mmCIF file with all atom_site columns, C-alpha atoms in Angstrom:
data_model
loop_
_atom_site.group_PDB
_atom_site.id
_atom_site.type_symbol
_atom_site.label_atom_id
_atom_site.label_alt_id
_atom_site.label_comp_id
_atom_site.label_asym_id
_atom_site.label_entity_id
_atom_site.label_seq_id
_atom_site.pdbx_PDB_ins_code
_atom_site.Cartn_x
_atom_site.Cartn_y
_atom_site.Cartn_z
_atom_site.occupancy
_atom_site.B_iso_or_equiv
_atom_site.pdbx_formal_charge
_atom_site.auth_seq_id
_atom_site.auth_comp_id
_atom_site.auth_asym_id
_atom_site.auth_atom_id
_atom_site.pdbx_PDB_model_num
ATOM 1   C CA . ASP A 1 1   ? 26.630 20.649  26.259 1.00 0.00 ? 1   ASP A CA 1
ATOM 2   C CA . ILE A 1 2   ? 26.492 17.740  23.837 1.00 0.00 ? 2   ILE A CA 1
ATOM 3   C CA . GLN A 1 3   ? 26.469 14.381  25.610 1.00 0.00 ? 3   GLN A CA 1
ATOM 4   C CA . MET A 1 4   ? 28.240 11.457  23.960 1.00 0.00 ? 4   MET A CA 1
ATOM 5   C CA . THR A 1 5   ? 27.140 7.946   24.902 1.00 0.00 ? 5   THR A CA 1
ATOM 6   C CA . GLN A 1 6   ? 29.125 4.895   23.888 1.00 0.00 ? 6   GLN A CA 1
ATOM 7   C CA . SER A 1 7   ? 27.995 1.294   23.941 1.00 0.00 ? 7   SER A CA 1
ATOM 8   C CA . PRO A 1 8   ? 28.969 -1.117  25.132 1.00 0.00 ? 8   PRO A CA 1
ATOM 9   C CA . SER A 1 9   ? 31.137 0.088   28.010 1.00 0.00 ? 9   SER A CA 1
ATOM 10  C CA . SER A 1 10  ? 33.182 -3.089  27.743 1.00 0.00 ? 10  SER A CA 1
ATOM 11  C CA . LEU A 1 11  ? 33.493 -5.843  25.229 1.00 0.00 ? 11  LEU A CA 1
ATOM 12  C CA . SER A 1 12  ? 35.259 -9.211  25.151 1.00 0.00 ? 12  SER A CA 1
ATOM 13  C CA . ALA A 1 13  ? 36.385 -10.554 21.808 1.00 0.00 ? 13  ALA A CA 1
ATOM 14  C CA . SER A 1 14  ? 38.929 -12.851 20.223 1.00 0.00 ? 14  SER A CA 1
ATOM 15  C CA . VAL A 1 15  ? 41.705 -12.245 17.722 1.00 0.00 ? 15  VAL A CA 1
ATOM 16  C CA . GLY A 1 16  ? 40.175 -12.287 14.267 1.00 0.00 ? 16  GLY A CA 1
ATOM 17  C CA . ASP A 1 17  ? 36.712 -11.205 15.415 1.00 0.00 ? 17  ASP A CA 1
ATOM 18  C CA . ARG A 1 18  ? 34.813 -8.329  13.884 1.00 0.00 ? 18  ARG A CA 1
ATOM 19  C CA . VAL A 1 19  ? 33.637 -5.853  16.515 1.00 0.00 ? 19  VAL A CA 1
ATOM 20  C CA . THR A 1 20  ? 31.501 -2.745  16.441 1.00 0.00 ? 20  THR A CA 1
ATOM 21  C CA . ILE A 1 21  ? 31.333 0.086   18.961 1.00 0.00 ? 21  ILE A CA 1
ATOM 22  C CA . THR A 1 22  ? 28.561 2.640   18.801 1.00 0.00 ? 22  THR A CA 1
ATOM 23  C CA . CYS A 1 23  ? 28.475 6.284   19.826 1.00 0.00 ? 23  CYS A CA 1
ATOM 24  C CA . ARG A 1 24  ? 25.376 8.438   20.090 1.00 0.00 ? 24  ARG A CA 1
ATOM 25  C CA . ALA A 1 25  ? 25.298 12.210  20.376 1.00 0.00 ? 25  ALA A CA 1
ATOM 26  C CA . SER A 1 26  ? 22.583 14.020  22.303 1.00 0.00 ? 26  SER A CA 1
ATOM 27  C CA . GLN A 1 27  ? 22.016 16.344  19.334 1.00 0.00 ? 27  GLN A CA 1
ATOM 28  C CA . ILE A 1 28  ? 22.883 16.424  15.641 1.00 0.00 ? 28  ILE A CA 1
ATOM 29  C CA . ILE A 1 29  ? 26.610 16.900  15.082 1.00 0.00 ? 29  ILE A CA 1
ATOM 30  C CA . SER A 1 30  ? 26.761 16.275  11.320 1.00 0.00 ? 30  SER A CA 1
ATOM 31  C CA . ASN A 1 31  ? 29.970 14.291  10.807 1.00 0.00 ? 31  ASN A CA 1
ATOM 32  C CA . TYR A 1 32  ? 32.036 16.043  13.497 1.00 0.00 ? 32  TYR A CA 1
ATOM 33  C CA . LEU A 1 33  ? 32.864 12.777  15.210 1.00 0.00 ? 33  LEU A CA 1
ATOM 34  C CA . ASN A 1 34  ? 36.294 11.393  16.011 1.00 0.00 ? 34  ASN A CA 1
ATOM 35  C CA . TRP A 1 35  ? 37.560 8.101   17.410 1.00 0.00 ? 35  TRP A CA 1
ATOM 36  C CA . TYR A 1 36  ? 40.631 7.582   19.572 1.00 0.00 ? 36  TYR A CA 1
ATOM 37  C CA . GLN A 1 37  ? 42.390 4.480   20.869 1.00 0.00 ? 37  GLN A CA 1
ATOM 38  C CA . GLN A 1 38  ? 44.149 4.473   24.219 1.00 0.00 ? 38  GLN A CA 1
ATOM 39  C CA . LYS A 1 39  ? 46.380 1.746   25.597 1.00 0.00 ? 39  LYS A CA 1
ATOM 40  C CA . PRO A 1 40  ? 47.185 1.491   29.321 1.00 0.00 ? 40  PRO A CA 1
ATOM 41  C CA . GLY A 1 41  ? 49.674 4.085   30.482 1.00 0.00 ? 41  GLY A CA 1
ATOM 42  C CA . LYS A 1 42  ? 49.796 5.773   27.077 1.00 0.00 ? 42  LYS A CA 1
ATOM 43  C CA . ALA A 1 43  ? 48.328 8.885   25.515 1.00 0.00 ? 43  ALA A CA 1
ATOM 44  C CA . PRO A 1 44  ? 45.356 8.450   23.187 1.00 0.00 ? 44  PRO A CA 1
ATOM 45  C CA . ASN A 1 45  ? 45.889 8.021   19.459 1.00 0.00 ? 45  ASN A CA 1
ATOM 46  C CA . LEU A 1 46  ? 43.631 9.396   16.723 1.00 0.00 ? 46  LEU A CA 1
ATOM 47  C CA . LEU A 1 47  ? 42.101 6.649   14.561 1.00 0.00 ? 47  LEU A CA 1
ATOM 48  C CA . ILE A 1 48  ? 39.193 8.195   12.665 1.00 0.00 ? 48  ILE A CA 1
ATOM 49  C CA . TYR A 1 49  ? 38.140 11.810  12.137 1.00 0.00 ? 49  TYR A CA 1
ATOM 50  C CA . ALA A 1 50  ? 35.123 13.373  10.472 1.00 0.00 ? 50  ALA A CA 1
ATOM 51  C CA . ALA A 1 51  ? 33.212 10.158  11.204 1.00 0.00 ? 51  ALA A CA 1
ATOM 52  C CA . SER A 1 52  ? 34.801 8.099   8.451  1.00 0.00 ? 52  SER A CA 1
ATOM 53  C CA . SER A 1 53  ? 38.233 9.462   7.502  1.00 0.00 ? 53  SER A CA 1
ATOM 54  C CA . LEU A 1 54  ? 41.121 7.196   8.425  1.00 0.00 ? 54  LEU A CA 1
ATOM 55  C CA . GLN A 1 55  ? 44.021 8.994   10.095 1.00 0.00 ? 55  GLN A CA 1
ATOM 56  C CA . SER A 1 56  ? 47.347 8.538   8.345  1.00 0.00 ? 56  SER A CA 1
ATOM 57  C CA . GLY A 1 57  ? 49.152 5.406   9.503  1.00 0.00 ? 57  GLY A CA 1
ATOM 58  C CA . VAL A 1 58  ? 46.073 3.718   10.957 1.00 0.00 ? 58  VAL A CA 1
ATOM 59  C CA . PRO A 1 59  ? 45.399 0.214   9.617  1.00 0.00 ? 59  PRO A CA 1
ATOM 60  C CA . SER A 1 60  ? 42.541 -0.153  7.174  1.00 0.00 ? 60  SER A CA 1
ATOM 61  C CA . ARG A 1 61  ? 40.799 -2.722  9.396  1.00 0.00 ? 61  ARG A CA 1
ATOM 62  C CA . PHE A 1 62  ? 39.463 0.299   11.331 1.00 0.00 ? 62  PHE A CA 1
ATOM 63  C CA . ASN A 1 63  ? 36.344 1.803   9.790  1.00 0.00 ? 63  ASN A CA 1
ATOM 64  C CA . GLY A 1 64  ? 34.090 4.600   10.936 1.00 0.00 ? 64  GLY A CA 1
ATOM 65  C CA . SER A 1 65  ? 30.612 5.450   9.757  1.00 0.00 ? 65  SER A CA 1
ATOM 66  C CA . GLY A 1 66  ? 27.575 7.494   10.641 1.00 0.00 ? 66  GLY A CA 1
ATOM 67  C CA . SER A 1 67  ? 26.216 10.997  10.536 1.00 0.00 ? 67  SER A CA 1
ATOM 68  C CA . GLY A 1 68  ? 23.814 13.105  12.525 1.00 0.00 ? 68  GLY A CA 1
ATOM 69  C CA . THR A 1 69  ? 23.603 11.499  15.954 1.00 0.00 ? 69  THR A CA 1
ATOM 70  C CA . ASP A 1 70  ? 24.557 7.845   15.473 1.00 0.00 ? 70  ASP A CA 1
ATOM 71  C CA . PHE A 1 71  ? 28.036 6.597   14.704 1.00 0.00 ? 71  PHE A CA 1
ATOM 72  C CA . THR A 1 72  ? 29.960 3.337   14.665 1.00 0.00 ? 72  THR A CA 1
ATOM 73  C CA . LEU A 1 73  ? 33.552 2.196   14.818 1.00 0.00 ? 73  LEU A CA 1
ATOM 74  C CA . THR A 1 74  ? 34.178 -1.232  13.349 1.00 0.00 ? 74  THR A CA 1
ATOM 75  C CA . VAL A 1 75  ? 37.342 -3.296  13.542 1.00 0.00 ? 75  VAL A CA 1
ATOM 76  C CA . SER A 1 76  ? 37.097 -5.880  10.803 1.00 0.00 ? 76  SER A CA 1
ATOM 77  C CA . SER A 1 77  ? 39.558 -8.465  12.144 1.00 0.00 ? 77  SER A CA 1
ATOM 78  C CA . LEU A 1 78  ? 40.918 -7.891  15.619 1.00 0.00 ? 78  LEU A CA 1
ATOM 79  C CA . GLN A 1 79  ? 44.655 -8.031  16.085 1.00 0.00 ? 79  GLN A CA 1
ATOM 80  C CA . PRO A 1 80  ? 46.398 -8.464  19.463 1.00 0.00 ? 80  PRO A CA 1
ATOM 81  C CA . GLU A 1 81  ? 47.467 -4.808  19.456 1.00 0.00 ? 81  GLU A CA 1
ATOM 82  C CA . ASP A 1 82  ? 43.843 -3.644  19.123 1.00 0.00 ? 82  ASP A CA 1
ATOM 83  C CA . PHE A 1 83  ? 42.889 -4.548  22.677 1.00 0.00 ? 83  PHE A CA 1
ATOM 84  C CA . ALA A 1 84  ? 42.578 -1.113  24.249 1.00 0.00 ? 84  ALA A CA 1
ATOM 85  C CA . THR A 1 85  ? 40.019 1.489   25.257 1.00 0.00 ? 85  THR A CA 1
ATOM 86  C CA . TYR A 1 86  ? 38.234 3.447   22.541 1.00 0.00 ? 86  TYR A CA 1
ATOM 87  C CA . TYR A 1 87  ? 36.719 6.914   22.872 1.00 0.00 ? 87  TYR A CA 1
ATOM 88  C CA . CYS A 1 88  ? 34.479 8.894   20.586 1.00 0.00 ? 88  CYS A CA 1
ATOM 89  C CA . GLN A 1 89  ? 34.575 12.709  20.666 1.00 0.00 ? 89  GLN A CA 1
ATOM 90  C CA . GLN A 1 90  ? 32.417 15.364  19.075 1.00 0.00 ? 90  GLN A CA 1
ATOM 91  C CA . SER A 1 91  ? 34.182 18.373  17.564 1.00 0.00 ? 91  SER A CA 1
ATOM 92  C CA . TYR A 1 92  ? 30.973 20.133  16.524 1.00 0.00 ? 92  TYR A CA 1
ATOM 93  C CA . SER A 1 93  ? 30.897 22.653  19.346 1.00 0.00 ? 93  SER A CA 1
ATOM 94  C CA . THR A 1 94  ? 32.636 23.488  22.598 1.00 0.00 ? 94  THR A CA 1
ATOM 95  C CA . PRO A 1 95  ? 32.994 21.843  25.006 1.00 0.00 ? 95  PRO A CA 1
ATOM 96  C CA . TYR A 1 96  ? 34.410 19.089  22.806 1.00 0.00 ? 96  TYR A CA 1
ATOM 97  C CA . THR A 1 97  ? 32.984 16.200  24.787 1.00 0.00 ? 97  THR A CA 1
ATOM 98  C CA . PHE A 1 98  ? 34.151 12.594  24.792 1.00 0.00 ? 98  PHE A CA 1
ATOM 99  C CA . GLY A 1 99  ? 32.201 9.418   25.280 1.00 0.00 ? 99  GLY A CA 1
ATOM 100 C CA . GLN A 1 100 ? 32.825 7.448   28.454 1.00 0.00 ? 100 GLN A CA 1
ATOM 101 C CA . GLY A 1 101 ? 34.964 4.894   26.638 1.00 0.00 ? 101 GLY A CA 1
ATOM 102 C CA . THR A 1 102 ? 34.673 1.284   25.526 1.00 0.00 ? 102 THR A CA 1
ATOM 103 C CA . LYS A 1 103 ? 37.197 -1.171  26.907 1.00 0.00 ? 103 LYS A CA 1
ATOM 104 C CA . LEU A 1 104 ? 37.958 -3.948  24.446 1.00 0.00 ? 104 LEU A CA 1
ATOM 105 C CA . GLU A 1 105 ? 39.346 -6.998  26.184 1.00 0.00 ? 105 GLU A CA 1
ATOM 106 C CA . ILE A 1 106 ? 40.642 -10.347 25.044 1.00 0.00 ? 106 ILE A CA 1
ATOM 107 C CA . LYS A 1 107 ? 38.170 -13.204 25.474 1.00 0.00 ? 107 LYS A CA 1
ATOM 108 C CA . GLU B 2 1   ? 58.051 14.271  13.872 1.00 0.00 ? 1   GLU B CA 1
ATOM 109 C CA . VAL B 2 2   ? 55.687 16.142  16.168 1.00 0.00 ? 2   VAL B CA 1
ATOM 110 C CA . GLN B 2 3   ? 56.844 16.193  19.778 1.00 0.00 ? 3   GLN B CA 1
ATOM 111 C CA . LEU B 2 4   ? 54.939 17.619  22.729 1.00 0.00 ? 4   LEU B CA 1
ATOM 112 C CA . LEU B 2 5   ? 56.654 17.597  26.107 1.00 0.00 ? 5   LEU B CA 1
ATOM 113 C CA . GLU B 2 6   ? 54.670 18.610  29.155 1.00 0.00 ? 6   GLU B CA 1
ATOM 114 C CA . SER B 2 7   ? 56.128 19.706  32.466 1.00 0.00 ? 7   SER B CA 1
ATOM 115 C CA . GLY B 2 8   ? 55.040 21.394  35.670 1.00 0.00 ? 8   GLY B CA 1
ATOM 116 C CA . GLY B 2 9   ? 52.822 18.767  37.231 1.00 0.00 ? 9   GLY B CA 1
ATOM 117 C CA . GLY B 2 10  ? 53.086 17.745  40.852 1.00 0.00 ? 10  GLY B CA 1
ATOM 118 C CA . LEU B 2 11  ? 51.403 17.628  44.230 1.00 0.00 ? 11  LEU B CA 1
ATOM 119 C CA . VAL B 2 12  ? 49.524 20.721  45.352 1.00 0.00 ? 12  VAL B CA 1
ATOM 120 C CA . GLN B 2 13  ? 47.104 21.454  48.179 1.00 0.00 ? 13  GLN B CA 1
ATOM 121 C CA . PRO B 2 14  ? 43.467 22.338  47.536 1.00 0.00 ? 14  PRO B CA 1
ATOM 122 C CA . GLY B 2 15  ? 43.203 26.018  46.684 1.00 0.00 ? 15  GLY B CA 1
ATOM 123 C CA . GLY B 2 16  ? 46.741 26.084  45.342 1.00 0.00 ? 16  GLY B CA 1
ATOM 124 C CA . SER B 2 17  ? 48.126 26.898  41.902 1.00 0.00 ? 17  SER B CA 1
ATOM 125 C CA . LEU B 2 18  ? 50.335 25.315  39.253 1.00 0.00 ? 18  LEU B CA 1
ATOM 126 C CA . ARG B 2 19  ? 51.486 26.259  35.784 1.00 0.00 ? 19  ARG B CA 1
ATOM 127 C CA . LEU B 2 20  ? 51.830 23.539  33.211 1.00 0.00 ? 20  LEU B CA 1
ATOM 128 C CA . SER B 2 21  ? 54.054 23.991  30.166 1.00 0.00 ? 21  SER B CA 1
ATOM 129 C CA . CYS B 2 22  ? 54.211 22.130  26.881 1.00 0.00 ? 22  CYS B CA 1
ATOM 130 C CA . ALA B 2 23  ? 57.243 22.471  24.635 1.00 0.00 ? 23  ALA B CA 1
ATOM 131 C CA . ALA B 2 24  ? 56.353 21.769  21.027 1.00 0.00 ? 24  ALA B CA 1
ATOM 132 C CA . SER B 2 25  ? 58.582 20.796  18.124 1.00 0.00 ? 25  SER B CA 1
ATOM 133 C CA . GLY B 2 26  ? 58.423 19.153  14.731 1.00 0.00 ? 26  GLY B CA 1
ATOM 134 C CA . PHE B 2 27  ? 55.736 21.411  13.278 1.00 0.00 ? 27  PHE B CA 1
ATOM 135 C CA . THR B 2 28  ? 54.993 25.096  12.763 1.00 0.00 ? 28  THR B CA 1
ATOM 136 C CA . PHE B 2 29  ? 53.623 25.766  16.237 1.00 0.00 ? 29  PHE B CA 1
ATOM 137 C CA . SER B 2 30  ? 52.339 29.241  15.442 1.00 0.00 ? 30  SER B CA 1
ATOM 138 C CA . SER B 2 31  ? 50.045 27.888  12.722 1.00 0.00 ? 31  SER B CA 1
ATOM 139 C CA . PHE B 2 32  ? 48.022 25.423  14.772 1.00 0.00 ? 32  PHE B CA 1
ATOM 140 C CA . ALA B 2 33  ? 45.487 25.661  17.547 1.00 0.00 ? 33  ALA B CA 1
ATOM 141 C CA . MET B 2 34  ? 46.340 23.744  20.711 1.00 0.00 ? 34  MET B CA 1
ATOM 142 C CA . ASN B 2 35  ? 44.327 21.978  23.409 1.00 0.00 ? 35  ASN B CA 1
ATOM 143 C CA . TRP B 2 36  ? 44.616 20.645  26.914 1.00 0.00 ? 36  TRP B CA 1
ATOM 144 C CA . VAL B 2 37  ? 42.807 17.388  27.693 1.00 0.00 ? 37  VAL B CA 1
ATOM 145 C CA . ARG B 2 38  ? 42.807 15.698  31.095 1.00 0.00 ? 38  ARG B CA 1
ATOM 146 C CA . GLN B 2 39  ? 42.152 12.245  32.462 1.00 0.00 ? 39  GLN B CA 1
ATOM 147 C CA . ALA B 2 40  ? 41.419 11.538  36.100 1.00 0.00 ? 40  ALA B CA 1
ATOM 148 C CA . PRO B 2 41  ? 42.929 8.294   37.451 1.00 0.00 ? 41  PRO B CA 1
ATOM 149 C CA . GLY B 2 42  ? 41.054 5.324   36.011 1.00 0.00 ? 42  GLY B CA 1
ATOM 150 C CA . LYS B 2 43  ? 38.542 7.594   34.255 1.00 0.00 ? 43  LYS B CA 1
ATOM 151 C CA . GLY B 2 44  ? 37.811 8.829   30.760 1.00 0.00 ? 44  GLY B CA 1
ATOM 152 C CA . LEU B 2 45  ? 39.029 11.798  28.773 1.00 0.00 ? 45  LEU B CA 1
ATOM 153 C CA . GLU B 2 46  ? 37.842 15.344  29.420 1.00 0.00 ? 46  GLU B CA 1
ATOM 154 C CA . TRP B 2 47  ? 38.567 18.226  27.067 1.00 0.00 ? 47  TRP B CA 1
ATOM 155 C CA . VAL B 2 48  ? 39.732 21.199  29.113 1.00 0.00 ? 48  VAL B CA 1
ATOM 156 C CA . SER B 2 49  ? 40.667 24.128  26.910 1.00 0.00 ? 49  SER B CA 1
ATOM 157 C CA . LEU B 2 50  ? 41.601 25.290  23.389 1.00 0.00 ? 50  LEU B CA 1
ATOM 158 C CA . ILE B 2 51  ? 43.610 28.257  22.172 1.00 0.00 ? 51  ILE B CA 1
ATOM 159 C CA . SER B 2 52  ? 43.724 29.487  18.605 1.00 0.00 ? 52  SER B CA 1
ATOM 160 C CA . ALA B 2 53  ? 46.972 29.636  16.658 1.00 0.00 ? 53  ALA B CA 1
ATOM 161 C CA . SER B 2 54  ? 47.432 33.341  17.276 1.00 0.00 ? 54  SER B CA 1
ATOM 162 C CA . GLY B 2 55  ? 46.375 33.077  20.909 1.00 0.00 ? 55  GLY B CA 1
ATOM 163 C CA . GLY B 2 56  ? 43.578 35.555  20.316 1.00 0.00 ? 56  GLY B CA 1
ATOM 164 C CA . SER B 2 57  ? 40.739 33.120  21.021 1.00 0.00 ? 57  SER B CA 1
ATOM 165 C CA . THR B 2 58  ? 40.341 30.690  23.883 1.00 0.00 ? 58  THR B CA 1
ATOM 166 C CA . TYR B 2 59  ? 37.619 28.282  24.973 1.00 0.00 ? 59  TYR B CA 1
ATOM 167 C CA . SER B 2 60  ? 37.324 26.286  28.175 1.00 0.00 ? 60  SER B CA 1
ATOM 168 C CA . ALA B 2 61  ? 35.119 23.687  29.788 1.00 0.00 ? 61  ALA B CA 1
ATOM 169 C CA . ASP B 2 62  ? 32.684 25.011  32.369 1.00 0.00 ? 62  ASP B CA 1
ATOM 170 C CA . SER B 2 63  ? 34.367 22.854  35.011 1.00 0.00 ? 63  SER B CA 1
ATOM 171 C CA . VAL B 2 64  ? 37.535 24.975  34.796 1.00 0.00 ? 64  VAL B CA 1
ATOM 172 C CA . LYS B 2 65  ? 36.243 28.307  33.558 1.00 0.00 ? 65  LYS B CA 1
ATOM 173 C CA . GLY B 2 66  ? 37.415 31.152  35.761 1.00 0.00 ? 66  GLY B CA 1
ATOM 174 C CA . ARG B 2 67  ? 40.079 28.971  37.396 1.00 0.00 ? 67  ARG B CA 1
ATOM 175 C CA . PHE B 2 68  ? 42.288 27.723  34.534 1.00 0.00 ? 68  PHE B CA 1
ATOM 176 C CA . THR B 2 69  ? 43.849 29.915  31.844 1.00 0.00 ? 69  THR B CA 1
ATOM 177 C CA . ILE B 2 70  ? 45.314 28.646  28.602 1.00 0.00 ? 70  ILE B CA 1
ATOM 178 C CA . SER B 2 71  ? 47.984 30.722  26.864 1.00 0.00 ? 71  SER B CA 1
ATOM 179 C CA . ARG B 2 72  ? 50.831 30.334  24.407 1.00 0.00 ? 72  ARG B CA 1
ATOM 180 C CA . ASP B 2 73  ? 54.130 31.921  23.450 1.00 0.00 ? 73  ASP B CA 1
ATOM 181 C CA . ASN B 2 74  ? 54.668 31.368  19.755 1.00 0.00 ? 74  ASN B CA 1
ATOM 182 C CA . SER B 2 75  ? 58.196 32.782  19.956 1.00 0.00 ? 75  SER B CA 1
ATOM 183 C CA . LYS B 2 76  ? 59.084 29.956  22.339 1.00 0.00 ? 76  LYS B CA 1
ATOM 184 C CA . ASN B 2 77  ? 56.906 27.228  20.763 1.00 0.00 ? 77  ASN B CA 1
ATOM 185 C CA . THR B 2 78  ? 55.335 26.701  24.168 1.00 0.00 ? 78  THR B CA 1
ATOM 186 C CA . LEU B 2 79  ? 51.789 26.176  25.403 1.00 0.00 ? 79  LEU B CA 1
ATOM 187 C CA . TYR B 2 80  ? 50.763 26.882  28.977 1.00 0.00 ? 80  TYR B CA 1
ATOM 188 C CA . LEU B 2 81  ? 47.939 26.099  31.353 1.00 0.00 ? 81  LEU B CA 1
ATOM 189 C CA . GLN B 2 82  ? 47.671 28.134  34.536 1.00 0.00 ? 82  GLN B CA 1
ATOM 190 C CA . LEU B 2 83  ? 45.725 26.222  37.162 1.00 0.00 ? 83  LEU B CA 1
ATOM 191 C CA . ASN B 2 84  ? 44.347 28.270  40.062 1.00 0.00 ? 84  ASN B CA 1
ATOM 192 C CA . SER B 2 85  ? 41.968 27.490  42.925 1.00 0.00 ? 85  SER B CA 1
ATOM 193 C CA . LEU B 2 86  ? 42.685 23.804  42.479 1.00 0.00 ? 86  LEU B CA 1
ATOM 194 C CA . ARG B 2 87  ? 40.227 21.223  43.763 1.00 0.00 ? 87  ARG B CA 1
ATOM 195 C CA . VAL B 2 88  ? 40.637 17.555  44.616 1.00 0.00 ? 88  VAL B CA 1
ATOM 196 C CA . GLU B 2 89  ? 38.572 16.719  41.533 1.00 0.00 ? 89  GLU B CA 1
ATOM 197 C CA . ASP B 2 90  ? 41.172 18.409  39.307 1.00 0.00 ? 90  ASP B CA 1
ATOM 198 C CA . THR B 2 91  ? 43.542 15.521  40.028 1.00 0.00 ? 91  THR B CA 1
ATOM 199 C CA . ALA B 2 92  ? 44.386 14.075  36.619 1.00 0.00 ? 92  ALA B CA 1
ATOM 200 C CA . ILE B 2 93  ? 46.953 13.532  33.926 1.00 0.00 ? 93  ILE B CA 1
ATOM 201 C CA . TYR B 2 94  ? 46.984 16.667  31.783 1.00 0.00 ? 94  TYR B CA 1
ATOM 202 C CA . TYR B 2 95  ? 47.759 16.132  28.108 1.00 0.00 ? 95  TYR B CA 1
ATOM 203 C CA . CYS B 2 96  ? 49.015 18.787  25.747 1.00 0.00 ? 96  CYS B CA 1
ATOM 204 C CA . ALA B 2 97  ? 47.282 18.134  22.437 1.00 0.00 ? 97  ALA B CA 1
ATOM 205 C CA . LYS B 2 98  ? 47.858 19.546  18.976 1.00 0.00 ? 98  LYS B CA 1
ATOM 206 C CA . ASP B 2 99  ? 44.751 20.454  17.013 1.00 0.00 ? 99  ASP B CA 1
ATOM 207 C CA . GLN B 2 100 ? 44.540 19.132  13.488 1.00 0.00 ? 100 GLN B CA 1
ATOM 208 C CA . GLU B 2 101 ? 43.236 22.483  12.323 1.00 0.00 ? 101 GLU B CA 1
ATOM 209 C CA . ARG B 2 102 ? 45.167 25.640  11.696 1.00 0.00 ? 102 ARG B CA 1
ATOM 210 C CA . GLY B 2 103 ? 43.835 28.954  12.857 1.00 0.00 ? 103 GLY B CA 1
ATOM 211 C CA . PHE B 2 104 ? 40.921 28.796  15.241 1.00 0.00 ? 104 PHE B CA 1
ATOM 212 C CA . GLY B 2 105 ? 41.041 25.036  15.750 1.00 0.00 ? 105 GLY B CA 1
ATOM 213 C CA . SER B 2 106 ? 38.353 22.408  16.088 1.00 0.00 ? 106 SER B CA 1
ATOM 214 C CA . GLY B 2 107 ? 39.102 20.266  19.125 1.00 0.00 ? 107 GLY B CA 1
ATOM 215 C CA . LEU B 2 108 ? 40.207 17.443  16.841 1.00 0.00 ? 108 LEU B CA 1
ATOM 216 C CA . VAL B 2 109 ? 43.515 16.239  18.284 1.00 0.00 ? 109 VAL B CA 1
ATOM 217 C CA . ASP B 2 110 ? 46.036 14.591  15.984 1.00 0.00 ? 110 ASP B CA 1
ATOM 218 C CA . ASN B 2 111 ? 49.042 14.531  18.309 1.00 0.00 ? 111 ASN B CA 1
ATOM 219 C CA . TRP B 2 112 ? 49.316 14.128  22.079 1.00 0.00 ? 112 TRP B CA 1
ATOM 220 C CA . GLY B 2 113 ? 52.051 14.639  24.639 1.00 0.00 ? 113 GLY B CA 1
ATOM 221 C CA . GLN B 2 114 ? 52.856 11.970  27.200 1.00 0.00 ? 114 GLN B CA 1
ATOM 222 C CA . GLY B 2 115 ? 50.998 13.867  29.920 1.00 0.00 ? 115 GLY B CA 1
ATOM 223 C CA . THR B 2 116 ? 51.891 15.380  33.275 1.00 0.00 ? 116 THR B CA 1
ATOM 224 C CA . LEU B 2 117 ? 50.224 14.326  36.509 1.00 0.00 ? 117 LEU B CA 1
ATOM 225 C CA . VAL B 2 118 ? 48.601 16.910  38.749 1.00 0.00 ? 118 VAL B CA 1
ATOM 226 C CA . THR B 2 119 ? 47.614 15.676  42.192 1.00 0.00 ? 119 THR B CA 1
ATOM 227 C CA . VAL B 2 120 ? 45.505 17.903  44.422 1.00 0.00 ? 120 VAL B CA 1
ATOM 228 C CA . SER B 2 121 ? 45.504 16.665  47.974 1.00 0.00 ? 121 SER B CA 1
ATOM 229 C CA . SER B 2 122 ? 45.998 17.882  51.504 1.00 0.00 ? 122 SER B CA 1
#
């Protein structure tokens, strides 16, 4: 199975900050990397697919990059509604594993 | 608007069974692969199973293989997950999740249900 490792596991930031979350795959997955946002008590929401494609309706302050094994999710200017937990997921091969999550908290 | 409505969760004893259902609307259900993803209380996401649009191909995580069975009825726009030989560690919210891809699917989820809680406890 492909292991997905996110860092950091938690992050404190302020409104307006630029933040970056990284995700590393245990083997090459090309660009088959997706990012989801989950708020407490809610289902996840797709933000980025194919490493860098913005899902329809997602604000442009979210940006994804990377290929191969190393990927990043950047939020250019944090808004209050962005404080949530973020998960990466590989869709290269089954089982479609997720990272352990990064909890983004308000400083 | 895509809507996915899960049902069938509840409290069950270890070794017991449940069948989860997911009623889909707002898209051509028979064209898209579907997934189940679960989340244990306070934990991260775990992909459980995928079924192709036709229902002819299925894939499951090793942790549930041989115990859980994914199926679909395209005439009823409904996805199912049969859970057998349940263990305490299967306790989780189970999400019905629409694949972005038609046909065989990819595991990329573009729409999620609200989830149904399965609790396995004696």
